[in-house]
Short mmCIF file of C-alpha atoms in Angstrom, two decimals:
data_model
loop_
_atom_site.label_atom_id
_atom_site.label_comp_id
_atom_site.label_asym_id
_atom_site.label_seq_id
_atom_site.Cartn_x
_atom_site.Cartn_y
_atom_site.Cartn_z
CA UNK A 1 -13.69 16.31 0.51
CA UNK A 2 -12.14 14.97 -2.82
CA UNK A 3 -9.62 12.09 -3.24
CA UNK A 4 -7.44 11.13 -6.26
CA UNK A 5 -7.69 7.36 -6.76
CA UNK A 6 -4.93 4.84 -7.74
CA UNK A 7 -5.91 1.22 -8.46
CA UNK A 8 -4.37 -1.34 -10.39
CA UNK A 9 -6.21 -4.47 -9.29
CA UNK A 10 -10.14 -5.37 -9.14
CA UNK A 11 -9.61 -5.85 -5.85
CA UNK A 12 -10.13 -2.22 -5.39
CA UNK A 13 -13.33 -1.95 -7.62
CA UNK A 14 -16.00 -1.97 -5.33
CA UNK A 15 -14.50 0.30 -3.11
CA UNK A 16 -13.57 2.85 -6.28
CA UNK A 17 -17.03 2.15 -7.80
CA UNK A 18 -18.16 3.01 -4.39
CA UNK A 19 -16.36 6.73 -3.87
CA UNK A 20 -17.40 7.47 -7.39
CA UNK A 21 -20.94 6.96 -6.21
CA UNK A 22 -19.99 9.13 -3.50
CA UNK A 23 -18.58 12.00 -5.71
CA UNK A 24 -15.65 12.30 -4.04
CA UNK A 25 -13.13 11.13 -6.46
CA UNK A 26 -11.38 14.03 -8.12
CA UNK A 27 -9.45 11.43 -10.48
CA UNK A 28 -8.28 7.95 -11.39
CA UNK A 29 -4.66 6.52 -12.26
CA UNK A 30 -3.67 3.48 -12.94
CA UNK A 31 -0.27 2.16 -14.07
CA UNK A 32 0.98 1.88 -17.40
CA UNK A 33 1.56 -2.08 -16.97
CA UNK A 34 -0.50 -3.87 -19.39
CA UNK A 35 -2.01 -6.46 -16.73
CA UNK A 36 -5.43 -7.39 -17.88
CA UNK A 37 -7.17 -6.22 -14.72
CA UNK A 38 -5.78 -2.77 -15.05
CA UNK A 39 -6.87 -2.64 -18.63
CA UNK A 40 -10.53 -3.56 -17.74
CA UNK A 41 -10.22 -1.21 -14.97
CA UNK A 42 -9.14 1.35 -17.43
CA UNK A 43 -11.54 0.34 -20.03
CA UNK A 44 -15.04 0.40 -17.37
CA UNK A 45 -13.77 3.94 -16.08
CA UNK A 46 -13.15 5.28 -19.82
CA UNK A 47 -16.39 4.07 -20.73
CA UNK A 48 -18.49 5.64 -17.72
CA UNK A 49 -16.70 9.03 -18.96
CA UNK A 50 -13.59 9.12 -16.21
CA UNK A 51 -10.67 7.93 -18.32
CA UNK A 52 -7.02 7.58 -15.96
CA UNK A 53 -4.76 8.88 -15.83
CA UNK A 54 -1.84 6.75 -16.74
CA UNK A 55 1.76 6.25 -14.93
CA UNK A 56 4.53 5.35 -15.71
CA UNK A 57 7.14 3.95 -13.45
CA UNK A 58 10.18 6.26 -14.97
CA UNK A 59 9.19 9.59 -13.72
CA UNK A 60 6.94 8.35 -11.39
CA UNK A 61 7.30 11.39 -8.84
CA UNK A 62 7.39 13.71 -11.02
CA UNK A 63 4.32 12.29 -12.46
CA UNK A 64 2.48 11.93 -9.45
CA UNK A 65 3.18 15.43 -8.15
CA UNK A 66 1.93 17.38 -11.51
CA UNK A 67 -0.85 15.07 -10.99
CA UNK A 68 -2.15 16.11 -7.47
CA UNK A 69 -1.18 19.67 -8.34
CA UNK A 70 -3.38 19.63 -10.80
CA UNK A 71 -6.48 17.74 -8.87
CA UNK A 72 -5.95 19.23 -5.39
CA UNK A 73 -7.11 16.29 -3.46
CA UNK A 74 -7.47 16.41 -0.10
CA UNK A 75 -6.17 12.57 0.48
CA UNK A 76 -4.61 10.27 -2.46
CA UNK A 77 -5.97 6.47 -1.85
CA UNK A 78 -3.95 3.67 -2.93
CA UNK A 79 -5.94 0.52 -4.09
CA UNK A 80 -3.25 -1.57 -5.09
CA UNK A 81 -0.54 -0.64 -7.28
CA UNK A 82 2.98 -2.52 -8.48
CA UNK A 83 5.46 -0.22 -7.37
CA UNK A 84 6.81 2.35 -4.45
CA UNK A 85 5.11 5.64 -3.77
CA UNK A 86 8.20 7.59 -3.40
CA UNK A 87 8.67 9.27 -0.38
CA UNK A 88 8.95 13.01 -1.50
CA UNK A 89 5.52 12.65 -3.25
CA UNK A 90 3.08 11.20 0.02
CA UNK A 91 3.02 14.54 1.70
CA UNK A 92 1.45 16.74 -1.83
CA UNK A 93 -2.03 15.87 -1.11
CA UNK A 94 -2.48 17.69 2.83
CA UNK A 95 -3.99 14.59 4.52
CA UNK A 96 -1.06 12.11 2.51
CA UNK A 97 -1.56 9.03 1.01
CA UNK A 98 -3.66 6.18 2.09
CA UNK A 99 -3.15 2.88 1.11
CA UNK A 100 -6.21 0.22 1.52
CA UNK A 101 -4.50 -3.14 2.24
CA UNK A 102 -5.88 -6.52 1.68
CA UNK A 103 -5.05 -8.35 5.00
CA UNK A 104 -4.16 -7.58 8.63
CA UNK A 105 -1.56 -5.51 10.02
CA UNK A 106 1.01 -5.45 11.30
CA UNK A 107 0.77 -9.24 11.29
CA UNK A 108 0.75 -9.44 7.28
CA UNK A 109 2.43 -7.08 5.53
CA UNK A 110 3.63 -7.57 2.31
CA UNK A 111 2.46 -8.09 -1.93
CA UNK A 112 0.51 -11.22 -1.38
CA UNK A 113 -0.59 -11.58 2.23
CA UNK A 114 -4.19 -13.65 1.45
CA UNK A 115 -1.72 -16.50 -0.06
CA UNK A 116 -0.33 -16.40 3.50
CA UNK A 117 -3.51 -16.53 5.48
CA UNK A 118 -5.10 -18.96 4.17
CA UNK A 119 -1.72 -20.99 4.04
CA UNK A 120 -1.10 -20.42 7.89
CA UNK A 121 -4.76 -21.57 8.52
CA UNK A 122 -5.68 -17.90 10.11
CA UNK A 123 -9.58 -17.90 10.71
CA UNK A 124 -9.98 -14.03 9.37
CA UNK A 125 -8.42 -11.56 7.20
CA UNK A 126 -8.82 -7.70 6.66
CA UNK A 127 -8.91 -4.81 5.14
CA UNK A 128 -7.09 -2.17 6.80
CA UNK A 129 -6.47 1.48 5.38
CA UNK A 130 -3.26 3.08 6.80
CA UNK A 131 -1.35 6.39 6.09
CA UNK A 132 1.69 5.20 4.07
CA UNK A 133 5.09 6.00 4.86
CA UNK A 134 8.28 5.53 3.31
CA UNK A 135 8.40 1.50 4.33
CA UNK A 136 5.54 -0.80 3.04
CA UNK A 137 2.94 -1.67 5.02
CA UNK A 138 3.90 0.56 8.10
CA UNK A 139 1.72 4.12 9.21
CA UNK A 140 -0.99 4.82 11.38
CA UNK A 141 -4.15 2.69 10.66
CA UNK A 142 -6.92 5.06 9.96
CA UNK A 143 -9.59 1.94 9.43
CA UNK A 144 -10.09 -1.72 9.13
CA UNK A 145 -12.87 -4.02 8.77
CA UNK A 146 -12.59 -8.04 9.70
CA UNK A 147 -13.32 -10.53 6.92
CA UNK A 148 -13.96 -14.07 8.11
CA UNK A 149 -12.21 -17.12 6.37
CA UNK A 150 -14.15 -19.84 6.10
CA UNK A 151 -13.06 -24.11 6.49
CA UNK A 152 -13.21 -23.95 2.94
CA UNK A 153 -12.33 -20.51 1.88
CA UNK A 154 -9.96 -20.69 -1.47
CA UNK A 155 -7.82 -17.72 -2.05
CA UNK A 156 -10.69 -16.35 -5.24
CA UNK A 157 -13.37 -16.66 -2.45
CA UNK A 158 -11.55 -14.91 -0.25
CA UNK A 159 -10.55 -12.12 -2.14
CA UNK A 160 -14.04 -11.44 -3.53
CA UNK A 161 -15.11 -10.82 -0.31
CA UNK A 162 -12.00 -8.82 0.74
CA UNK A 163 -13.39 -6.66 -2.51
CA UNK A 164 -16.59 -6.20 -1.21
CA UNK A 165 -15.77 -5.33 2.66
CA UNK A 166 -13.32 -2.72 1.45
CA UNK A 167 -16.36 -0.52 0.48
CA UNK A 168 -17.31 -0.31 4.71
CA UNK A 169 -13.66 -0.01 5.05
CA UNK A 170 -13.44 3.42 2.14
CA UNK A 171 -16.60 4.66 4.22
CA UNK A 172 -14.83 4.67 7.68
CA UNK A 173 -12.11 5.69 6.29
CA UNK A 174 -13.55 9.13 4.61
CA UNK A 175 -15.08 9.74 8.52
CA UNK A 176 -11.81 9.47 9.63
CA UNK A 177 -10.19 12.19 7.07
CA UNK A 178 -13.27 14.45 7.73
CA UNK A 179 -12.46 14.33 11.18
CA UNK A 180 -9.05 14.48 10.99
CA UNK A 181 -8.43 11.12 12.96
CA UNK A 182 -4.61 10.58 13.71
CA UNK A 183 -5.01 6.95 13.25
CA UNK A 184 -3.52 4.06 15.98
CA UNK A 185 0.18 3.25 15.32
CA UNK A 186 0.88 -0.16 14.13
CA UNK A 187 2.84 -2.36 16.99
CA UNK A 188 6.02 -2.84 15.26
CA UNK A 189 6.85 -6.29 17.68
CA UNK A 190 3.76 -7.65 16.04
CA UNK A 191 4.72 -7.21 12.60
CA UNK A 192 5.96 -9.23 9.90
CA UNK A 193 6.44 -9.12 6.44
CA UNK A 194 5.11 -12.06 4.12
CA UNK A 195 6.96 -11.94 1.12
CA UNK A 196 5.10 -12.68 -2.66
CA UNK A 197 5.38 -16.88 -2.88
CA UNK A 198 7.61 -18.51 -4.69
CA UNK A 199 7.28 -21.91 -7.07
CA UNK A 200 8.85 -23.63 -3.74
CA UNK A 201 6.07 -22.20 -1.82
CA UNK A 202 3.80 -23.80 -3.89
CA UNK A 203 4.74 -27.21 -4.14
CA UNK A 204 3.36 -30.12 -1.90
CA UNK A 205 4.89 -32.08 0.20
CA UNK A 206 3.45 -34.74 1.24
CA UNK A 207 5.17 -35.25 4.51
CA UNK A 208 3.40 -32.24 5.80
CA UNK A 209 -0.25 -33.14 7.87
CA UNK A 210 -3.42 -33.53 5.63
CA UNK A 211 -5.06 -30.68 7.03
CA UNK A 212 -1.94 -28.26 6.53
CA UNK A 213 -1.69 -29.65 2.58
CA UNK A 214 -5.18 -28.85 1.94
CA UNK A 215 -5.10 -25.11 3.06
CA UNK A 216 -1.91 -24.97 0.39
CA UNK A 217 -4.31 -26.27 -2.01
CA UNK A 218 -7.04 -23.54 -0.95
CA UNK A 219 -4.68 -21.18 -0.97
CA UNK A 220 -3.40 -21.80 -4.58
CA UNK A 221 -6.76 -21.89 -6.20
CA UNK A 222 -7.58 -20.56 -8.55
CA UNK A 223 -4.61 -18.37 -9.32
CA UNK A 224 -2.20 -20.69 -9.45
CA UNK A 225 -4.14 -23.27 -10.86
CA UNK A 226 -3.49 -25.19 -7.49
CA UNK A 227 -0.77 -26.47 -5.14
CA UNK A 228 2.21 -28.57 -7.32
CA UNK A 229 2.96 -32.36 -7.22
CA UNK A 230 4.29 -34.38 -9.89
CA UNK A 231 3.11 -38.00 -11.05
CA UNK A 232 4.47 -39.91 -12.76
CA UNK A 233 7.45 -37.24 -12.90
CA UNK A 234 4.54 -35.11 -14.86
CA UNK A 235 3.41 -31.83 -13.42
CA UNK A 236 0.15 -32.41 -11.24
CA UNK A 237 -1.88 -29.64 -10.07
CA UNK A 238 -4.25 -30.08 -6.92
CA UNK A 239 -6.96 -27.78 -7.11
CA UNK A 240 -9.95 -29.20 -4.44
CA UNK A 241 -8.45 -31.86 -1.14
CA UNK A 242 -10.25 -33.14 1.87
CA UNK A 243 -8.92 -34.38 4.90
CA UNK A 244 -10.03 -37.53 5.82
CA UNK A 245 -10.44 -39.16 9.43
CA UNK A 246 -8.76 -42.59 9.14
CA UNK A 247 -4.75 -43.03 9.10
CA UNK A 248 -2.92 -45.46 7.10
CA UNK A 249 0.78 -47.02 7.17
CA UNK A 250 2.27 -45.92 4.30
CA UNK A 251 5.06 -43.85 3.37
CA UNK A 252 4.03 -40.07 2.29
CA UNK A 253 2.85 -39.30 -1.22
CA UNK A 254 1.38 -42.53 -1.65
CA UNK A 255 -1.71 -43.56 -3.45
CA UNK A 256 -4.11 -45.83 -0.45
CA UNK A 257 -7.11 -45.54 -2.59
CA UNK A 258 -8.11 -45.75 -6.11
CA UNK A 259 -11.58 -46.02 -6.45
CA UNK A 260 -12.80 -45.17 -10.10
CA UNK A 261 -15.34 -42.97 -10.66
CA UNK A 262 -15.20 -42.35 -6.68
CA UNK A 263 -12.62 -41.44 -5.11
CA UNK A 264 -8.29 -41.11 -4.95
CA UNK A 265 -7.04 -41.43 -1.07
CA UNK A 266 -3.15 -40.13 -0.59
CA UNK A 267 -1.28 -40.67 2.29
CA UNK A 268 0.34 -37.79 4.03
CA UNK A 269 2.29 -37.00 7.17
CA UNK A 270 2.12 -38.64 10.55
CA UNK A 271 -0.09 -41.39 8.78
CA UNK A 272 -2.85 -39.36 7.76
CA UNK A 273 -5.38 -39.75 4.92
CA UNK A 274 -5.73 -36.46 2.06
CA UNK A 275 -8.76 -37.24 -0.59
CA UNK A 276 -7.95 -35.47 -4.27
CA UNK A 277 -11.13 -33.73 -5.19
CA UNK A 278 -10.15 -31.64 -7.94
CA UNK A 279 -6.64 -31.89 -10.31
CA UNK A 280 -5.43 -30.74 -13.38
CA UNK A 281 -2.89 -31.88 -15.56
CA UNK A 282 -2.00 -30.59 -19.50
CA UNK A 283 -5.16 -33.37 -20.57
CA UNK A 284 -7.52 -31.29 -18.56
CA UNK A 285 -9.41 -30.85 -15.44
CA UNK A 286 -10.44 -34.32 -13.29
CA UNK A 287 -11.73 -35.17 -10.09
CA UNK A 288 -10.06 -37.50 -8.17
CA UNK A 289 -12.58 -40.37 -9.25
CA UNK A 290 -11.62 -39.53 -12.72
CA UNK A 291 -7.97 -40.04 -12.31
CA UNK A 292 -8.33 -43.12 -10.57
CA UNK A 293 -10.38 -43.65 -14.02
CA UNK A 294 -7.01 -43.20 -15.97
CA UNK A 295 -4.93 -46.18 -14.70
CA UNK A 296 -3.73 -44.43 -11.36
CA UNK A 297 -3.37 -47.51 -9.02
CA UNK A 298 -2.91 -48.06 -5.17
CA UNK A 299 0.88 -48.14 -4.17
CA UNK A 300 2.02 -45.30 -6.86
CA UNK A 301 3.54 -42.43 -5.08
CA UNK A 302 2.83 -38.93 -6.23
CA UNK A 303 6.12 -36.84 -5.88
CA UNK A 304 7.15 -33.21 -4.49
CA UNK A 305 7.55 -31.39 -8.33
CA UNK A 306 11.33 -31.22 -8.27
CA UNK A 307 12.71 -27.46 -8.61
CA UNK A 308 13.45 -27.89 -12.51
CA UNK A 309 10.19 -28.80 -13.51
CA UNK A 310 8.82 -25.99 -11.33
CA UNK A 311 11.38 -23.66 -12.75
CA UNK A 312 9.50 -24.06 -16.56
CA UNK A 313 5.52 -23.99 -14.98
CA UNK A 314 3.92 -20.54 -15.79
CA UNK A 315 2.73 -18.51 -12.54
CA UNK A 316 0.37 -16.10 -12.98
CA UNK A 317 0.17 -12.77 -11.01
CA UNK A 318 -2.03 -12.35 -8.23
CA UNK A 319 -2.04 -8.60 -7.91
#
């Protein structure tokens, strides 16, 4: 059995690194995009004598189907990539395409789905490989391996460890295609699609519960920098938060402690307590001792980073 190989994220280098190990891979592609993990990826394979092929999103089928003509794979495997397999090319190879999908399905489909799992407070993820069909997301799954999220999981811990499991995920998998497995349908009334987040999505607000505020946080870090507040009417980045047990009467937002060189209590929802651990702003990186350090008192409010500040922030791609 052979496989052609597209990846455009090092979320599928394990796994590739993996089948290459294997020798199974008849080839590589990546896309012509210019992200700096598809360059490294492009650079490492180059340099172990396995340069990609390269595609381009005009011409796309056309380039995909002289591509597999030319390898004869039995399967094409899809480890990430920016844009639409088109239809007419996923039945060249004879066993399809297979895409290898960082979360669980049916229940997150979609670009970004470990932004949404760790948001939502889910206690594991996945990687699932399914046959790909003209939709996103939808086909048979062929294989899928659990990955647990921990209390304090942040969306870079997570998604190493999504890296690694994908390699017992790529093994089942080929068992599968040697066998010829038809795969379990995925239960449509169970699915949903999570769409990639937006700046909104990102932003804090403090009426929510401390608990539900802090998985934001871990779910913006480190990619984001954070989850978004403003003080001061400044941009204010929340990297690292605690809940805390005690409740306070104060409105939302507001600063309850101010201890320097210890610690920076905020008041949240329902009267509960959030502890900054970690923040950024353009100075730098501080903990929340440290910014109690720069003149942040007790009764300031920190703010919900109103749209047209958000609107100018950079964002930086996740996949």
């Amino acid at each position: 059995m052979r496989v052609a190989v597209i990846i455009s994220s090092l979320l599928g280098w394990p796994l590739l690194q993996d089948l290459l190990a294997q020798g199974v891979v008849a080839g590589v592609a990546v896309p012509a995009s210019g992200r700096e993990e598809t360059e490294q990826i492009h650079q490492w394979l180059t340099q172990a004598g396995m340069a990609p092929r390269r595609l381009s999103r005009a011409g796309l089928a056309e380039e995909l189907t002289s591509w597999l003509t030319a390898l004869q794979p039995t399967a094409a495997l899809v480890l990430t990539f920016p844009w639409r397999i088109p239809a007419a090319v996923l039945a060249v190879p004879p066993q399809g395409f297979i895409n290898v999908h960082f979360a669980a399905l049916p229940d997150y489909r979609g670009p970004e789905p470990t932004f949404w799992q760790l948001r939502n407070g889910e206690a594991a993820g996945a990687v699932t490989a399914h046959r790909m069909e003209a939709d996103f997301d939808t086909g048979p799954v062929l294989a899928a391996t659990p990955v647990p999220i921990g209390p304090h999981d942040t969306h870079g811990l997570h998604r190493a460890q999504l890296a690694l499991a994908a390699v017992a995920t790529g093994r089942a998998l080929l068992e599968a295609l040697r066998t010829g497995a038809p795969g379990h349908p995925q239960d449509e009334a169970a699915a949903r699609y999570w769409p990639r987040p937006s700046l909104a999505d990102l932003c804090i607000v403090w009426q929510e519960p401390a608990e539900a505020i802090a998985r934001l946080v871990r779910a913006a870090n480190p990619w984001n920098r954070g989850a978004l507040a403003a003080l001061r009417g400044q941009p204010l980045r929340v990297l690292g938060a605690t809940p805390r047990p005690e409740t306070v009467d104060a409105a939302p937002g507001t600063v309850v402690l101010a201890t320097p060189g210890q610690a920076l209590l905020v008041a949240c929802g329902a009267g509960q307590v959030l502890q900054l651990d970690m923040v950024a702003l353009e100075e730098g990186f501080f903990t929340g001792g440290q910014l109690a350090n720069l003149g942040i008192q007790p009764g300031e409010v920190l703010g919900t980073l109103p749209a047209t500040a958000a609107a100018v922030l950079p964002q930086v791609q996740l996949t």
